[in-house]
mmCIF file of C-alpha atoms in Angstrom:
data_model
loop_
_atom_site.group_PDB
_atom_site.id
_atom_site.type_symbol
_atom_site.label_atom_id
_atom_site.label_comp_id
_atom_site.label_asym_id
_atom_site.label_seq_id
_atom_site.Cartn_x
_atom_site.Cartn_y
_atom_site.Cartn_z
ATOM 1 C CA MET J 104 -18.864 -20.330 -44.362
ATOM 2 C CA LEU J 105 -21.516 -19.349 -42.057
ATOM 3 C CA SER J 106 -24.487 -21.221 -40.904
ATOM 4 C CA ASP J 107 -27.937 -20.214 -42.170
ATOM 5 C CA GLY J 108 -29.160 -19.905 -38.467
ATOM 6 C CA LEU J 109 -26.350 -17.656 -38.132
ATOM 7 C CA LYS J 110 -26.629 -15.748 -41.150
ATOM 8 C CA LYS J 111 -30.769 -15.112 -40.289
ATOM 9 C CA GLU J 112 -29.311 -13.908 -36.697
ATOM 10 C CA LEU J 113 -26.963 -11.682 -38.106
ATOM 11 C CA GLN J 114 -29.229 -10.106 -40.954
ATOM 12 C CA PRO J 115 -30.749 -7.413 -38.809
ATOM 13 C CA LYS J 116 -27.552 -6.164 -37.235
ATOM 14 C CA ILE J 117 -25.874 -5.855 -40.743
ATOM 15 C CA MET J 118 -28.752 -3.753 -42.126
ATOM 16 C CA THR J 119 -28.903 -1.448 -39.238
ATOM 17 C CA MET J 120 -25.263 -0.754 -39.848
ATOM 18 C CA LYS J 121 -25.599 -0.199 -43.244
ATOM 19 C CA VAL J 122 -28.214 2.399 -42.645
ATOM 20 C CA LEU J 123 -26.227 3.950 -39.719
ATOM 21 C CA MET J 124 -23.447 4.296 -42.586
ATOM 22 C CA PHE J 125 -25.263 6.795 -44.647
ATOM 23 C CA THR J 126 -26.687 9.477 -42.438
ATOM 24 C CA VAL J 127 -24.666 12.148 -42.907
ATOM 25 C CA VAL J 128 -25.841 16.079 -41.990
ATOM 26 C CA PHE J 129 -24.596 18.670 -44.373
ATOM 27 C CA PHE J 130 -24.785 22.749 -43.770
ATOM 28 C CA ILE J 131 -24.963 24.174 -47.187
ATOM 29 C CA ILE J 132 -25.194 28.067 -46.236
ATOM 30 C CA LEU J 133 -24.239 29.571 -42.839
ATOM 31 C CA ARG J 134 -25.517 33.282 -42.735
ATOM 32 C CA PRO J 135 -23.723 35.143 -40.267
ATOM 33 C CA THR J 136 -25.625 37.341 -37.823
ATOM 34 C CA THR J 137 -23.208 38.266 -35.627
ATOM 35 C CA VAL J 138 -19.555 39.482 -35.705
ATOM 36 C CA ALA J 139 -16.901 37.001 -35.274
ATOM 37 C CA PHE J 140 -14.381 37.167 -32.315
ATOM 38 C CA PRO J 141 -10.965 38.086 -34.351
ATOM 39 C CA ASN J 142 -8.557 36.535 -31.521
ATOM 40 C CA VAL J 143 -10.595 33.252 -31.527
ATOM 41 C CA ALA J 144 -9.663 31.715 -34.874
ATOM 42 C CA SER J 145 -6.361 30.877 -34.691
ATOM 43 C CA PRO J 146 -6.175 28.907 -31.707
ATOM 44 C CA LEU J 147 -9.582 27.172 -32.043
ATOM 45 C CA ASP J 148 -8.355 26.175 -35.554
ATOM 46 C CA LEU J 149 -5.444 24.466 -34.306
ATOM 47 C CA ALA J 150 -7.066 22.715 -31.371
ATOM 48 C CA LEU J 151 -10.148 21.593 -33.207
ATOM 49 C CA SER J 152 -7.759 20.324 -35.964
ATOM 50 C CA PHE J 153 -5.765 18.580 -33.644
ATOM 51 C CA MET J 154 -9.008 16.966 -32.250
ATOM 52 C CA ALA J 155 -9.914 15.850 -35.731
ATOM 53 C CA LEU J 156 -6.662 14.158 -36.087
ATOM 54 C CA THR J 157 -6.857 12.589 -32.743
ATOM 55 C CA SER J 158 -10.210 10.875 -33.521
ATOM 56 C CA ILE J 159 -8.922 9.538 -36.603
ATOM 57 C CA SER J 160 -6.156 7.775 -35.022
ATOM 58 C CA ALA J 161 -8.369 6.651 -32.306
ATOM 59 C CA SER J 162 -10.840 5.145 -34.896
ATOM 60 C CA PHE J 163 -7.994 2.883 -36.227
ATOM 61 C CA VAL J 164 -6.501 2.181 -32.759
ATOM 62 C CA LEU J 165 -10.096 1.085 -31.399
ATOM 63 C CA LYS J 166 -10.496 -1.423 -34.163
ATOM 64 C CA ASN J 167 -7.389 -3.209 -33.036
ATOM 65 C CA LEU J 168 -7.989 -2.556 -29.406
ATOM 66 C CA PHE J 169 -11.410 -4.731 -29.937
ATOM 67 C CA LEU J 170 -10.623 -7.113 -32.197
ATOM 68 C CA SER J 171 -7.082 -8.374 -31.808
ATOM 69 C CA LYS J 172 -5.774 -11.732 -32.688
ATOM 70 C CA GLU J 173 -5.664 -12.686 -28.642
ATOM 71 C CA GLY J 174 -8.908 -11.444 -27.684
ATOM 72 C CA ILE J 175 -10.554 -13.271 -30.928
ATOM 73 C CA LYS J 176 -8.744 -16.753 -29.947
ATOM 74 C CA LYS J 177 -9.642 -16.060 -26.439
ATOM 75 C CA VAL J 178 -13.420 -15.920 -27.111
ATOM 76 C CA MET J 179 -13.139 -18.803 -29.656
ATOM 77 C CA GLN J 180 -11.706 -20.891 -27.128
ATOM 78 C CA GLU J 181 -13.930 -19.972 -24.396
ATOM 79 C CA SER J 182 -17.111 -20.545 -26.358
ATOM 80 C CA PRO J 183 -18.927 -23.852 -26.330
ATOM 81 C CA SER J 184 -19.411 -24.057 -30.132
ATOM 82 C CA LYS J 185 -18.044 -22.195 -32.914
ATOM 83 C CA ASP J 186 -21.504 -20.543 -33.608
ATOM 84 C CA LYS J 187 -21.700 -19.468 -29.957
ATOM 85 C CA GLY J 188 -18.156 -17.849 -30.686
ATOM 86 C CA ILE J 189 -18.907 -16.043 -33.698
ATOM 87 C CA LEU J 190 -22.222 -14.990 -31.968
ATOM 88 C CA GLU J 191 -19.934 -13.275 -29.361
ATOM 89 C CA LEU J 192 -17.574 -11.866 -31.782
ATOM 90 C CA ALA J 193 -20.788 -10.353 -33.500
ATOM 91 C CA ASN J 194 -21.182 -8.487 -30.313
ATOM 92 C CA ARG J 195 -17.950 -7.371 -30.100
ATOM 93 C CA TYR J 196 -17.356 -6.238 -33.895
ATOM 94 C CA PHE J 197 -20.883 -4.288 -33.832
ATOM 95 C CA THR J 198 -19.935 -2.488 -30.405
ATOM 96 C CA ASN J 199 -16.772 -1.734 -31.984
ATOM 97 C CA MET J 200 -18.437 -0.702 -35.175
ATOM 98 C CA VAL J 201 -20.938 1.854 -33.415
ATOM 99 C CA ILE J 202 -17.805 3.570 -31.322
ATOM 100 C CA ARG J 203 -15.957 3.828 -34.293
ATOM 101 C CA LEU J 204 -18.955 5.233 -36.232
ATOM 102 C CA ALA J 205 -19.542 7.895 -33.293
ATOM 103 C CA ILE J 206 -15.691 8.955 -32.986
ATOM 104 C CA ASN J 207 -15.897 9.304 -37.026
ATOM 105 C CA GLU J 208 -18.768 12.046 -36.784
ATOM 106 C CA THR J 209 -17.087 13.943 -34.135
ATOM 107 C CA ILE J 210 -14.600 15.207 -36.978
ATOM 108 C CA ALA J 211 -17.902 16.619 -38.667
ATOM 109 C CA LEU J 212 -19.230 18.201 -35.311
ATOM 110 C CA TYR J 213 -15.289 19.683 -34.778
ATOM 111 C CA GLY J 214 -15.801 21.464 -38.382
ATOM 112 C CA LEU J 215 -19.388 22.577 -37.426
ATOM 113 C CA VAL J 216 -18.141 24.188 -34.058
ATOM 114 C CA LEU J 217 -15.422 25.874 -35.863
ATOM 115 C CA SER J 218 -17.533 27.003 -38.685
ATOM 116 C CA LEU J 219 -20.132 28.288 -36.153
ATOM 117 C CA VAL J 220 -17.595 29.857 -34.217
ATOM 118 C CA THR J 221 -15.230 31.765 -36.554
ATOM 119 C CA LEU J 222 -18.242 32.296 -39.259
ATOM 120 C CA ARG J 223 -15.884 30.886 -42.055
ATOM 121 C CA PRO J 224 -17.122 27.760 -44.269
ATOM 122 C CA VAL J 225 -14.596 25.347 -42.933
ATOM 123 C CA LEU J 226 -16.979 22.493 -42.354
ATOM 124 C CA ILE J 227 -16.602 20.639 -45.886
ATOM 125 C CA PRO J 228 -13.410 19.567 -45.326
ATOM 126 C CA PHE J 229 -14.264 18.194 -41.792
ATOM 127 C CA VAL J 230 -17.307 16.400 -43.133
ATOM 128 C CA ALA J 231 -15.359 14.889 -46.596
ATOM 129 C CA ILE J 232 -12.769 13.637 -43.799
ATOM 130 C CA ALA J 233 -15.600 11.696 -41.669
ATOM 131 C CA LEU J 234 -17.045 10.603 -44.655
ATOM 132 C CA VAL J 235 -13.752 8.718 -45.855
ATOM 133 C CA MET J 236 -13.553 7.435 -42.448
ATOM 134 C CA ASN J 237 -17.137 6.265 -42.244
ATOM 135 C CA ILE J 238 -16.625 4.593 -45.643
ATOM 136 C CA LEU J 239 -13.392 3.110 -44.106
ATOM 137 C CA THR J 240 -15.147 1.639 -41.176
ATOM 138 C CA PHE J 241 -17.939 -0.064 -43.476
ATOM 139 C CA PRO J 242 -19.342 -3.161 -41.987
ATOM 140 C CA ASN J 243 -17.771 -6.361 -43.621
ATOM 141 C CA TYR J 244 -18.633 -8.701 -41.123
ATOM 142 C CA GLU J 245 -19.211 -11.264 -43.373
ATOM 143 C CA ASN J 246 -15.686 -11.504 -44.320
ATOM 144 C CA PHE J 247 -14.274 -10.945 -40.865
ATOM 145 C CA ALA J 248 -16.227 -14.182 -39.775
ATOM 146 C CA GLU J 249 -15.137 -16.202 -42.390
ATOM 147 C CA SER J 250 -11.354 -15.161 -41.601
ATOM 148 C CA VAL J 251 -12.081 -15.997 -37.872
ATOM 149 C CA LEU J 252 -13.818 -19.708 -39.144
ATOM 150 C CA GLN J 253 -10.741 -20.168 -41.528
ATOM 151 C CA GLU J 254 -8.168 -19.532 -38.598
ATOM 152 C CA ASN J 255 -9.212 -22.637 -36.728
ATOM 153 C CA PHE J 256 -9.225 -21.152 -33.163
#
């Protein structure tokens, strides 16, 4: 279990992350005012779709990179107390969370760029994927901290 002092210290960070999770921008209607470039759509579709897939994989890789078992073990062994180690892990956890949320939002931005350049409504699948990725990145630090404490590092 987490100590009361640690819970009080982590509460503002957890609330901030919950607020950030539910910020999504939707563009419902885009009225074209210019003619789309005929040769831009096909290569741009492929390039931005590939970049979105790369962002999806980068989000999962960053979780394992920042919060590997070896890194957690090292932090817990170097800290003077378990609470200080948990606080250091909280900093790493929330830094990782913010970076992953930003990467997830780039997926929606790629859809926005593609929608604006090609003047086609292709934004919605990109936004849906970004929303699913944000839900998968949902902050659950309390479960993470309890699992670290059960490992007895």
